[in-house]
Protein backbone atom coordinates (compact mmCIF):
# COMPACT_ATOMS: atom_id res chain seq x y z
CA UNK A 1 0.00 0.00 0.00
CA UNK A 2 1.31 3.40 -0.93
CA UNK A 3 0.97 6.20 1.61
CA UNK A 4 -0.45 9.69 1.17
CA UNK A 5 2.69 11.75 0.62
CA UNK A 6 6.23 10.59 1.20
CA UNK A 7 9.84 11.24 0.29
CA UNK A 8 12.18 8.56 -1.04
CA UNK A 9 15.87 9.10 -0.37
CA UNK A 10 18.28 7.10 -2.50
CA UNK A 11 21.27 6.60 -0.20
CA UNK A 12 23.35 5.02 -2.96
CA UNK A 13 23.06 8.26 -4.90
CA UNK A 14 24.25 10.35 -1.95
CA UNK A 15 27.25 8.04 -1.52
CA UNK A 16 27.96 8.18 -5.25
CA UNK A 17 27.66 11.98 -5.36
CA UNK A 18 30.12 12.14 -2.46
CA UNK A 19 32.61 9.94 -4.31
CA UNK A 20 32.31 11.98 -7.49
CA UNK A 21 32.97 15.20 -5.54
CA UNK A 22 35.87 13.61 -3.71
CA UNK A 23 37.52 12.82 -7.05
CA UNK A 24 37.10 16.43 -8.19
CA UNK A 25 39.01 17.78 -5.22
CA UNK A 26 42.73 18.27 -5.33
CA UNK A 27 44.93 15.75 -3.49
CA UNK A 28 45.06 16.76 0.16
CA UNK A 29 41.59 18.33 0.19
CA UNK A 30 38.74 16.82 2.17
CA UNK A 31 34.97 17.12 2.08
CA UNK A 32 33.16 18.68 5.03
CA UNK A 33 29.63 17.41 4.47
CA UNK A 34 27.03 20.07 5.21
CA UNK A 35 24.20 18.50 7.21
CA UNK A 36 22.24 21.61 8.23
CA UNK A 37 18.45 21.73 8.03
CA UNK A 38 18.15 17.97 8.50
CA UNK A 39 20.63 17.38 5.67
CA UNK A 40 18.60 19.64 3.37
CA UNK A 41 15.51 17.58 4.15
CA UNK A 42 17.19 14.21 3.56
CA UNK A 43 17.46 13.29 7.25
CA UNK A 44 20.70 14.32 8.94
CA UNK A 45 21.45 11.32 11.13
CA UNK A 46 20.86 8.76 8.38
CA UNK A 47 22.81 10.82 5.85
CA UNK A 48 25.75 11.58 8.15
CA UNK A 49 26.05 7.95 9.25
CA UNK A 50 25.92 6.80 5.65
CA UNK A 51 28.75 9.18 4.72
CA UNK A 52 30.74 8.19 7.79
CA UNK A 53 30.33 4.46 7.34
CA UNK A 54 30.30 4.06 3.57
CA UNK A 55 32.45 6.97 2.43
CA UNK A 56 34.77 7.52 5.37
CA UNK A 57 33.61 11.10 5.90
CA UNK A 58 35.07 12.53 9.11
CA UNK A 59 33.94 16.12 8.92
CA UNK A 60 30.47 17.63 9.11
CA UNK A 61 28.94 21.09 9.29
CA UNK A 62 25.61 22.10 10.81
CA UNK A 63 23.79 25.33 11.58
CA UNK A 64 23.06 25.00 15.30
CA UNK A 65 23.72 23.18 18.54
CA UNK A 66 20.58 20.98 18.37
CA UNK A 67 21.67 19.62 14.99
CA UNK A 68 25.20 19.07 16.29
CA UNK A 69 24.03 17.22 19.40
CA UNK A 70 21.64 15.11 17.34
CA UNK A 71 24.48 13.91 15.12
CA UNK A 72 26.74 13.09 18.07
CA UNK A 73 24.00 11.16 19.86
CA UNK A 74 23.40 9.19 16.66
CA UNK A 75 27.04 8.10 16.66
CA UNK A 76 28.70 10.57 14.32
CA UNK A 77 32.22 10.88 15.64
CA UNK A 78 34.26 13.12 13.34
CA UNK A 79 34.53 16.89 13.47
CA UNK A 80 31.19 18.72 13.71
CA UNK A 81 31.37 22.46 13.01
CA UNK A 82 28.51 24.82 13.84
CA UNK A 83 28.65 27.41 11.05
CA UNK A 84 26.68 30.11 12.86
CA UNK A 85 25.41 31.43 16.17
CA UNK A 86 25.19 29.28 19.26
CA UNK A 87 23.72 30.83 22.42
CA UNK A 88 26.49 31.50 24.91
CA UNK A 89 24.56 29.50 27.49
CA UNK A 90 25.37 26.38 25.44
CA UNK A 91 29.14 26.51 25.99
CA UNK A 92 29.00 23.45 28.24
CA UNK A 93 27.16 21.44 25.54
CA UNK A 94 29.83 22.42 23.01
CA UNK A 95 32.44 20.97 25.35
CA UNK A 96 30.42 17.94 26.39
CA UNK A 97 29.72 16.86 22.79
CA UNK A 98 33.08 17.97 21.38
CA UNK A 99 31.52 20.37 18.89
CA UNK A 100 33.54 23.00 17.00
CA UNK A 101 32.03 26.48 17.21
CA UNK A 102 32.37 29.22 14.62
CA UNK A 103 33.55 32.47 16.20
CA UNK A 104 31.35 35.14 14.65
CA UNK A 105 33.13 38.27 15.86
CA UNK A 106 35.69 39.44 18.37
CA UNK A 107 32.90 40.26 20.83
CA UNK A 108 31.30 36.83 20.42
CA UNK A 109 34.66 35.13 20.96
CA UNK A 110 35.28 37.18 24.12
CA UNK A 111 31.87 36.34 25.61
CA UNK A 112 32.22 32.65 24.77
CA UNK A 113 35.64 32.66 26.37
CA UNK A 114 34.17 34.11 29.55
CA UNK A 115 31.34 31.58 29.85
CA UNK A 116 33.63 28.67 29.02
CA UNK A 117 35.98 29.74 31.83
CA UNK A 118 38.96 27.54 32.47
CA UNK A 119 37.64 24.90 30.05
CA UNK A 120 38.01 27.29 27.09
CA UNK A 121 41.33 25.77 26.09
CA UNK A 122 39.44 22.55 25.30
CA UNK A 123 36.71 24.27 23.31
CA UNK A 124 37.27 23.79 19.59
CA UNK A 125 36.71 26.93 17.56
CA UNK A 126 37.20 28.33 14.05
CA UNK A 127 37.15 32.03 13.29
CA UNK A 128 34.78 33.19 10.56
CA UNK A 129 36.32 35.77 8.23
CA UNK A 130 34.07 38.21 6.37
CA UNK A 131 35.58 38.68 2.92
CA UNK A 132 32.47 40.25 1.40
CA UNK A 133 29.35 38.37 2.46
CA UNK A 134 28.66 40.84 5.31
CA UNK A 135 27.04 38.11 7.38
CA UNK A 136 29.46 36.88 10.04
CA UNK A 137 33.17 37.09 10.69
CA UNK A 138 36.09 39.41 11.15
CA UNK A 139 36.37 42.09 8.47
CA UNK A 140 39.10 40.98 6.07
CA UNK A 141 39.74 44.53 4.85
CA UNK A 142 41.88 44.89 7.99
CA UNK A 143 44.20 41.87 7.72
CA UNK A 144 46.50 43.02 10.54
CA UNK A 145 43.51 43.42 12.83
CA UNK A 146 42.19 39.96 11.86
CA UNK A 147 45.57 38.43 12.50
CA UNK A 148 45.85 40.02 15.95
CA UNK A 149 42.37 38.92 17.03
CA UNK A 150 42.84 35.36 15.79
CA UNK A 151 46.23 35.07 17.48
CA UNK A 152 44.80 36.35 20.73
CA UNK A 153 42.01 33.77 20.78
CA UNK A 154 44.16 30.97 19.36
CA UNK A 155 46.08 31.20 22.61
CA UNK A 156 42.88 30.66 24.62
CA UNK A 157 40.58 28.32 22.65
CA UNK A 158 41.52 25.08 20.89
CA UNK A 159 41.60 26.96 17.58
CA UNK A 160 41.38 24.46 14.71
CA UNK A 161 40.89 26.77 11.76
CA UNK A 162 39.44 29.76 9.96
CA UNK A 163 36.88 29.94 7.18
CA UNK A 164 35.11 32.35 4.88
CA UNK A 165 32.08 32.19 2.61
CA UNK A 166 31.97 33.25 -1.04
CA UNK A 167 28.92 35.39 -1.81
CA UNK A 168 28.42 34.73 -5.53
CA UNK A 169 30.58 31.71 -6.32
CA UNK A 170 27.94 30.37 -8.73
CA UNK A 171 27.92 33.47 -10.94
CA UNK A 172 30.58 33.90 -13.63
CA UNK A 173 29.87 37.63 -13.95
CA UNK A 174 30.91 37.98 -10.29
CA UNK A 175 34.21 36.13 -10.67
CA UNK A 176 36.25 39.25 -10.04
CA UNK A 177 34.51 39.74 -6.71
CA UNK A 178 34.86 36.05 -5.79
CA UNK A 179 38.56 36.03 -6.63
CA UNK A 180 38.97 39.14 -4.50
CA UNK A 181 37.32 37.36 -1.58
CA UNK A 182 39.56 34.32 -2.02
CA UNK A 183 42.66 36.52 -2.29
CA UNK A 184 42.00 38.33 0.95
CA UNK A 185 41.27 35.01 2.68
CA UNK A 186 44.58 33.60 1.46
CA UNK A 187 46.37 36.65 2.78
CA UNK A 188 44.98 36.13 6.27
CA UNK A 189 45.70 32.40 6.19
CA UNK A 190 49.30 33.13 5.18
CA UNK A 191 49.78 35.57 8.03
CA UNK A 192 48.81 32.74 10.38
CA UNK A 193 50.83 30.00 8.69
CA UNK A 194 53.00 29.39 11.77
CA UNK A 195 49.86 28.32 13.70
CA UNK A 196 49.48 25.42 11.22
CA UNK A 197 45.69 25.50 11.49
CA UNK A 198 44.41 22.23 9.99
CA UNK A 199 40.93 23.43 8.97
CA UNK A 200 41.20 26.44 6.69
CA UNK A 201 38.37 26.53 4.17
CA UNK A 202 36.36 28.77 1.84
CA UNK A 203 34.55 26.53 -0.65
CA UNK A 204 30.85 25.76 -0.75
CA UNK A 205 29.48 23.62 -3.60
CA UNK A 206 29.59 26.44 -6.14
CA UNK A 207 33.11 27.53 -5.23
CA UNK A 208 34.21 23.90 -5.22
CA UNK A 209 32.88 23.50 -8.76
CA UNK A 210 34.23 26.80 -10.09
CA UNK A 211 36.99 28.23 -7.91
CA UNK A 212 39.12 25.33 -6.73
CA UNK A 213 42.27 26.20 -8.68
CA UNK A 214 45.99 25.71 -8.25
CA UNK A 215 46.19 29.44 -7.54
CA UNK A 216 44.81 28.73 -4.07
CA UNK A 217 47.36 27.08 -1.79
CA UNK A 218 46.18 23.85 -0.16
CA UNK A 219 46.86 25.43 3.21
CA UNK A 220 43.96 27.82 2.50
CA UNK A 221 41.61 25.20 1.05
CA UNK A 222 41.98 22.08 3.17
CA UNK A 223 38.23 21.43 3.20
CA UNK A 224 35.33 21.93 0.82
CA UNK A 225 32.06 22.50 2.66
CA UNK A 226 29.76 20.70 0.27
CA UNK A 227 26.01 20.75 0.68
CA UNK A 228 23.70 20.93 -2.31
CA UNK A 229 25.93 19.02 -4.72
CA UNK A 230 26.04 16.00 -2.37
CA UNK A 231 22.26 15.90 -2.63
CA UNK A 232 22.56 15.97 -6.42
CA UNK A 233 21.23 19.46 -7.11
CA UNK A 234 22.73 22.60 -8.65
CA UNK A 235 23.92 25.59 -6.62
CA UNK A 236 22.42 27.75 -9.38
CA UNK A 237 20.39 27.12 -12.53
CA UNK A 238 23.48 28.08 -14.55
CA UNK A 239 25.81 25.63 -12.74
CA UNK A 240 27.49 22.92 -14.78
CA UNK A 241 27.28 19.72 -12.80
CA UNK A 242 29.95 17.02 -12.90
CA UNK A 243 28.88 13.88 -14.77
CA UNK A 244 27.10 11.27 -12.69
CA UNK A 245 25.75 13.58 -9.99
CA UNK A 246 22.07 12.72 -9.49
CA UNK A 247 19.30 14.01 -7.19
CA UNK A 248 18.91 11.73 -4.19
CA UNK A 249 15.42 12.82 -3.23
CA UNK A 250 12.11 11.98 -4.86
CA UNK A 251 8.75 13.12 -3.51
CA UNK A 252 5.70 11.02 -4.23
CA UNK A 253 2.02 11.20 -3.56
CA UNK A 254 -1.02 9.46 -5.00
CA UNK A 255 -4.25 9.99 -6.91
CA UNK A 256 -7.05 10.70 -4.43
CA UNK A 257 -9.80 11.41 -6.97
CA UNK A 258 -10.32 12.12 -10.66
CA UNK A 259 -13.17 14.26 -11.96
CA UNK A 260 -14.47 15.96 -15.06
CA UNK A 261 -14.36 19.76 -15.12
CA UNK A 262 -16.46 21.37 -17.82
CA UNK A 263 -15.52 24.38 -19.92
CA UNK A 264 -16.29 27.55 -17.97
CA UNK A 265 -15.97 26.00 -14.50
CA UNK A 266 -13.33 27.15 -12.08
CA UNK A 267 -10.92 25.15 -9.93
CA UNK A 268 -9.90 25.76 -6.32
CA UNK A 269 -9.71 28.63 -3.84
CA UNK A 270 -10.13 32.10 -5.24
CA UNK A 271 -11.24 30.58 -8.58
CA UNK A 272 -7.79 31.41 -9.96
CA UNK A 273 -8.13 28.85 -12.76
CA UNK A 274 -11.02 28.65 -15.21
CA UNK A 275 -11.34 25.77 -17.65
CA UNK A 276 -11.46 26.97 -21.26
CA UNK A 277 -12.38 23.46 -22.43
CA UNK A 278 -13.66 20.24 -20.90
CA UNK A 279 -10.92 18.80 -18.72
CA UNK A 280 -10.02 15.83 -16.56
CA UNK A 281 -8.60 16.88 -13.21
CA UNK A 282 -6.91 14.78 -10.53
CA UNK A 283 -6.76 15.66 -6.84
CA UNK A 284 -3.47 14.81 -5.11
CA UNK A 285 -3.35 14.75 -1.28
CA UNK A 286 -0.26 16.95 -0.79
CA UNK A 287 -0.39 20.66 -0.05
CA UNK A 288 1.52 23.59 1.35
CA UNK A 289 1.40 22.15 4.88
CA UNK A 290 3.57 19.36 3.45
CA UNK A 291 5.91 21.98 2.04
CA UNK A 292 4.50 21.91 -1.49
CA UNK A 293 4.85 25.61 -2.26
CA UNK A 294 1.67 27.57 -2.79
CA UNK A 295 3.54 29.56 -5.43
CA UNK A 296 3.34 26.42 -7.60
CA UNK A 297 -0.36 27.22 -8.08
CA UNK A 298 -1.06 27.20 -11.83
CA UNK A 299 2.72 26.93 -12.44
CA UNK A 300 4.17 23.65 -11.24
CA UNK A 301 3.94 20.16 -12.68
CA UNK A 302 3.47 16.67 -11.32
CA UNK A 303 4.48 13.53 -13.19
CA UNK A 304 1.97 10.70 -13.51
CA UNK A 305 2.92 7.60 -15.50
CA UNK A 306 5.69 9.62 -17.17
CA UNK A 307 3.27 12.34 -18.25
CA UNK A 308 3.79 15.98 -17.19
CA UNK A 309 0.56 17.32 -15.69
CA UNK A 310 0.17 20.99 -14.78
CA UNK A 311 -0.98 22.10 -11.33
CA UNK A 312 -4.28 23.92 -11.82
CA UNK A 313 -5.89 26.24 -9.30
CA UNK A 314 -4.32 27.21 -6.00
CA UNK A 315 -2.37 24.70 -4.00
CA UNK A 316 -4.40 24.06 -0.82
CA UNK A 317 -3.07 23.29 2.66
CA UNK A 318 -3.33 19.52 2.18
CA UNK A 319 -4.28 18.94 -1.46
CA UNK A 320 -3.60 20.10 -4.99
CA UNK A 321 -5.29 19.63 -8.33
CA UNK A 322 -3.57 18.68 -11.59
CA UNK A 323 -4.70 18.72 -15.19
CA UNK A 324 -4.67 15.11 -16.39
CA UNK A 325 -6.69 15.66 -19.57
CA UNK A 326 -3.84 14.59 -21.88
CA UNK A 327 -2.96 11.61 -19.72
CA UNK A 328 -6.60 10.46 -19.74
CA UNK A 329 -6.51 10.59 -23.57
CA UNK A 330 -3.30 8.53 -23.62
CA UNK A 331 -4.91 5.96 -21.33
CA UNK A 332 -8.02 5.87 -23.51
CA UNK A 333 -5.98 5.04 -26.61
CA UNK A 334 -3.79 2.53 -24.79
CA UNK A 335 -0.63 4.64 -24.82
CA UNK A 336 -0.44 4.99 -21.02
CA UNK A 337 -1.03 2.30 -18.37
CA UNK A 338 -4.75 1.68 -17.79
CA UNK A 339 -4.52 2.15 -14.00
CA UNK A 340 -2.46 5.36 -14.01
CA UNK A 341 -5.36 7.46 -12.72
CA UNK A 342 -6.88 4.90 -10.35
CA UNK A 343 -7.27 5.85 -6.70
CA UNK A 344 -3.94 5.30 -4.97
CA UNK A 345 -1.82 5.34 -8.15
CA UNK A 346 1.55 7.02 -7.80
CA UNK A 347 2.13 10.70 -8.54
CA UNK A 348 5.67 12.13 -8.57
CA UNK A 349 6.02 15.64 -7.20
CA UNK A 350 9.83 15.59 -7.44
CA UNK A 351 11.77 13.01 -9.46
CA UNK A 352 14.42 12.76 -12.16
CA UNK A 353 11.75 13.90 -14.67
CA UNK A 354 10.94 17.04 -12.65
CA UNK A 355 13.63 17.74 -10.08
CA UNK A 356 13.86 20.36 -7.37
CA UNK A 357 16.02 22.32 -9.84
CA UNK A 358 13.16 22.29 -12.37
CA UNK A 359 10.56 23.16 -9.74
CA UNK A 360 12.71 26.00 -8.45
CA UNK A 361 12.99 27.47 -11.94
CA UNK A 362 9.23 27.43 -12.35
CA UNK A 363 8.71 29.58 -9.26
CA UNK A 364 11.91 31.69 -9.31
CA UNK A 365 13.23 29.99 -6.22
CA UNK A 366 16.23 27.76 -5.53
CA UNK A 367 16.33 24.01 -5.07
CA UNK A 368 17.60 24.54 -1.51
CA UNK A 369 14.35 26.19 -0.47
CA UNK A 370 12.27 23.45 -2.09
CA UNK A 371 13.98 20.50 -0.40
CA UNK A 372 14.49 22.16 3.00
CA UNK A 373 10.82 23.10 2.96
CA UNK A 374 9.38 19.58 2.72
CA UNK A 375 7.73 19.40 6.10
CA UNK A 376 8.14 16.94 8.93
CA UNK A 377 4.73 15.40 8.32
CA UNK A 378 6.04 13.86 5.09
CA UNK A 379 7.74 10.58 6.07
CA UNK A 380 11.18 9.79 4.64
CA UNK A 381 11.75 6.32 3.19
CA UNK A 382 15.32 5.21 2.59
CA UNK A 383 16.29 3.18 -0.44
CA UNK A 384 19.62 1.42 -0.82
CA UNK A 385 20.87 -1.64 -2.57
C1 LIG B 1 25.16 26.15 3.71
C2 LIG B 1 26.58 26.47 3.71
C3 LIG B 1 27.47 25.76 2.90
C4 LIG B 1 27.01 24.74 1.89
O1 LIG B 1 26.51 25.40 0.77
P1 LIG B 1 26.13 24.59 -0.56
O2 LIG B 1 25.84 25.66 -1.54
O3 LIG B 1 24.90 23.80 -0.21
O4 LIG B 1 27.26 23.72 -0.89
C5 LIG B 1 28.82 26.03 3.01
N1 LIG B 1 29.26 26.97 3.88
C6 LIG B 1 28.44 27.69 4.65
C7 LIG B 1 28.99 28.70 5.57
C8 LIG B 1 27.07 27.49 4.59
O5 LIG B 1 26.26 28.22 5.35
Short mmCIF file of C-alpha atoms in Angstrom, two decimals, residues 198-379:
data_model
loop_
_atom_site.label_atom_id
_atom_site.label_comp_id
_atom_site.label_asym_id
_atom_site.label_seq_id
_atom_site.Cartn_x
_atom_site.Cartn_y
_atom_site.Cartn_z
CA UNK A 198 44.41 22.23 9.99
CA UNK A 199 40.93 23.43 8.97
CA UNK A 200 41.20 26.44 6.69
CA UNK A 201 38.37 26.53 4.17
CA UNK A 202 36.36 28.77 1.84
CA UNK A 203 34.55 26.53 -0.65
CA UNK A 204 30.85 25.76 -0.75
CA UNK A 205 29.48 23.62 -3.60
CA UNK A 206 29.59 26.44 -6.14
CA UNK A 207 33.11 27.53 -5.23
CA UNK A 208 34.21 23.90 -5.22
CA UNK A 209 32.88 23.50 -8.76
CA UNK A 210 34.23 26.80 -10.09
CA UNK A 211 36.99 28.23 -7.91
CA UNK A 212 39.12 25.33 -6.73
CA UNK A 213 42.27 26.20 -8.68
CA UNK A 214 45.99 25.71 -8.25
CA UNK A 215 46.19 29.44 -7.54
CA UNK A 216 44.81 28.73 -4.07
CA UNK A 217 47.36 27.08 -1.79
CA UNK A 218 46.18 23.85 -0.16
CA UNK A 219 46.86 25.43 3.21
CA UNK A 220 43.96 27.82 2.50
CA UNK A 221 41.61 25.20 1.05
CA UNK A 222 41.98 22.08 3.17
CA UNK A 223 38.23 21.43 3.20
CA UNK A 224 35.33 21.93 0.82
CA UNK A 225 32.06 22.50 2.66
CA UNK A 226 29.76 20.70 0.27
CA UNK A 227 26.01 20.75 0.68
CA UNK A 228 23.70 20.93 -2.31
CA UNK A 229 25.93 19.02 -4.72
CA UNK A 230 26.04 16.00 -2.37
CA UNK A 231 22.26 15.90 -2.63
CA UNK A 232 22.56 15.97 -6.42
CA UNK A 233 21.23 19.46 -7.11
CA UNK A 234 22.73 22.60 -8.65
CA UNK A 235 23.92 25.59 -6.62
CA UNK A 236 22.42 27.75 -9.38
CA UNK A 237 20.39 27.12 -12.53
CA UNK A 238 23.48 28.08 -14.55
CA UNK A 239 25.81 25.63 -12.74
CA UNK A 240 27.49 22.92 -14.78
CA UNK A 241 27.28 19.72 -12.80
CA UNK A 242 29.95 17.02 -12.90
CA UNK A 243 28.88 13.88 -14.77
CA UNK A 244 27.10 11.27 -12.69
CA UNK A 245 25.75 13.58 -9.99
CA UNK A 246 22.07 12.72 -9.49
CA UNK A 247 19.30 14.01 -7.19
CA UNK A 248 18.91 11.73 -4.19
CA UNK A 249 15.42 12.82 -3.23
CA UNK A 250 12.11 11.98 -4.86
CA UNK A 251 8.75 13.12 -3.51
CA UNK A 252 5.70 11.02 -4.23
CA UNK A 253 2.02 11.20 -3.56
CA UNK A 254 -1.02 9.46 -5.00
CA UNK A 255 -4.25 9.99 -6.91
CA UNK A 256 -7.05 10.70 -4.43
CA UNK A 257 -9.80 11.41 -6.97
CA UNK A 258 -10.32 12.12 -10.66
CA UNK A 259 -13.17 14.26 -11.96
CA UNK A 260 -14.47 15.96 -15.06
CA UNK A 261 -14.36 19.76 -15.12
CA UNK A 262 -16.46 21.37 -17.82
CA UNK A 263 -15.52 24.38 -19.92
CA UNK A 264 -16.29 27.55 -17.97
CA UNK A 265 -15.97 26.00 -14.50
CA UNK A 266 -13.33 27.15 -12.08
CA UNK A 267 -10.92 25.15 -9.93
CA UNK A 268 -9.90 25.76 -6.32
CA UNK A 269 -9.71 28.63 -3.84
CA UNK A 270 -10.13 32.10 -5.24
CA UNK A 271 -11.24 30.58 -8.58
CA UNK A 272 -7.79 31.41 -9.96
CA UNK A 273 -8.13 28.85 -12.76
CA UNK A 274 -11.02 28.65 -15.21
CA UNK A 275 -11.34 25.77 -17.65
CA UNK A 276 -11.46 26.97 -21.26
CA UNK A 277 -12.38 23.46 -22.43
CA UNK A 278 -13.66 20.24 -20.90
CA UNK A 279 -10.92 18.80 -18.72
CA UNK A 280 -10.02 15.83 -16.56
CA UNK A 281 -8.60 16.88 -13.21
CA UNK A 282 -6.91 14.78 -10.53
CA UNK A 283 -6.76 15.66 -6.84
CA UNK A 284 -3.47 14.81 -5.11
CA UNK A 285 -3.35 14.75 -1.28
CA UNK A 286 -0.26 16.95 -0.79
CA UNK A 287 -0.39 20.66 -0.05
CA UNK A 288 1.52 23.59 1.35
CA UNK A 289 1.40 22.15 4.88
CA UNK A 290 3.57 19.36 3.45
CA UNK A 291 5.91 21.98 2.04
CA UNK A 292 4.50 21.91 -1.49
CA UNK A 293 4.85 25.61 -2.26
CA UNK A 294 1.67 27.57 -2.79
CA UNK A 295 3.54 29.56 -5.43
CA UNK A 296 3.34 26.42 -7.60
CA UNK A 297 -0.36 27.22 -8.08
CA UNK A 298 -1.06 27.20 -11.83
CA UNK A 299 2.72 26.93 -12.44
CA UNK A 300 4.17 23.65 -11.24
CA UNK A 301 3.94 20.16 -12.68
CA UNK A 302 3.47 16.67 -11.32
CA UNK A 303 4.48 13.53 -13.19
CA UNK A 304 1.97 10.70 -13.51
CA UNK A 305 2.92 7.60 -15.50
CA UNK A 306 5.69 9.62 -17.17
CA UNK A 307 3.27 12.34 -18.25
CA UNK A 308 3.79 15.98 -17.19
CA UNK A 309 0.56 17.32 -15.69
CA UNK A 310 0.17 20.99 -14.78
CA UNK A 311 -0.98 22.10 -11.33
CA UNK A 312 -4.28 23.92 -11.82
CA UNK A 313 -5.89 26.24 -9.30
CA UNK A 314 -4.32 27.21 -6.00
CA UNK A 315 -2.37 24.70 -4.00
CA UNK A 316 -4.40 24.06 -0.82
CA UNK A 317 -3.07 23.29 2.66
CA UNK A 318 -3.33 19.52 2.18
CA UNK A 319 -4.28 18.94 -1.46
CA UNK A 320 -3.60 20.10 -4.99
CA UNK A 321 -5.29 19.63 -8.33
CA UNK A 322 -3.57 18.68 -11.59
CA UNK A 323 -4.70 18.72 -15.19
CA UNK A 324 -4.67 15.11 -16.39
CA UNK A 325 -6.69 15.66 -19.57
CA UNK A 326 -3.84 14.59 -21.88
CA UNK A 327 -2.96 11.61 -19.72
CA UNK A 328 -6.60 10.46 -19.74
CA UNK A 329 -6.51 10.59 -23.57
CA UNK A 330 -3.30 8.53 -23.62
CA UNK A 331 -4.91 5.96 -21.33
CA UNK A 332 -8.02 5.87 -23.51
CA UNK A 333 -5.98 5.04 -26.61
CA UNK A 334 -3.79 2.53 -24.79
CA UNK A 335 -0.63 4.64 -24.82
CA UNK A 336 -0.44 4.99 -21.02
CA UNK A 337 -1.03 2.30 -18.37
CA UNK A 338 -4.75 1.68 -17.79
CA UNK A 339 -4.52 2.15 -14.00
CA UNK A 340 -2.46 5.36 -14.01
CA UNK A 341 -5.36 7.46 -12.72
CA UNK A 342 -6.88 4.90 -10.35
CA UNK A 343 -7.27 5.85 -6.70
CA UNK A 344 -3.94 5.30 -4.97
CA UNK A 345 -1.82 5.34 -8.15
CA UNK A 346 1.55 7.02 -7.80
CA UNK A 347 2.13 10.70 -8.54
CA UNK A 348 5.67 12.13 -8.57
CA UNK A 349 6.02 15.64 -7.20
CA UNK A 350 9.83 15.59 -7.44
CA UNK A 351 11.77 13.01 -9.46
CA UNK A 352 14.42 12.76 -12.16
CA UNK A 353 11.75 13.90 -14.67
CA UNK A 354 10.94 17.04 -12.65
CA UNK A 355 13.63 17.74 -10.08
CA UNK A 356 13.86 20.36 -7.37
CA UNK A 357 16.02 22.32 -9.84
CA UNK A 358 13.16 22.29 -12.37
CA UNK A 359 10.56 23.16 -9.74
CA UNK A 360 12.71 26.00 -8.45
CA UNK A 361 12.99 27.47 -11.94
CA UNK A 362 9.23 27.43 -12.35
CA UNK A 363 8.71 29.58 -9.26
CA UNK A 364 11.91 31.69 -9.31
CA UNK A 365 13.23 29.99 -6.22
CA UNK A 366 16.23 27.76 -5.53
CA UNK A 367 16.33 24.01 -5.07
CA UNK A 368 17.60 24.54 -1.51
CA UNK A 369 14.35 26.19 -0.47
CA UNK A 370 12.27 23.45 -2.09
CA UNK A 371 13.98 20.50 -0.40
CA UNK A 372 14.49 22.16 3.00
CA UNK A 373 10.82 23.10 2.96
CA UNK A 374 9.38 19.58 2.72
CA UNK A 375 7.73 19.40 6.10
CA UNK A 376 8.14 16.94 8.93
CA UNK A 377 4.73 15.40 8.32
CA UNK A 378 6.04 13.86 5.09
CA UNK A 379 7.74 10.58 6.07
#
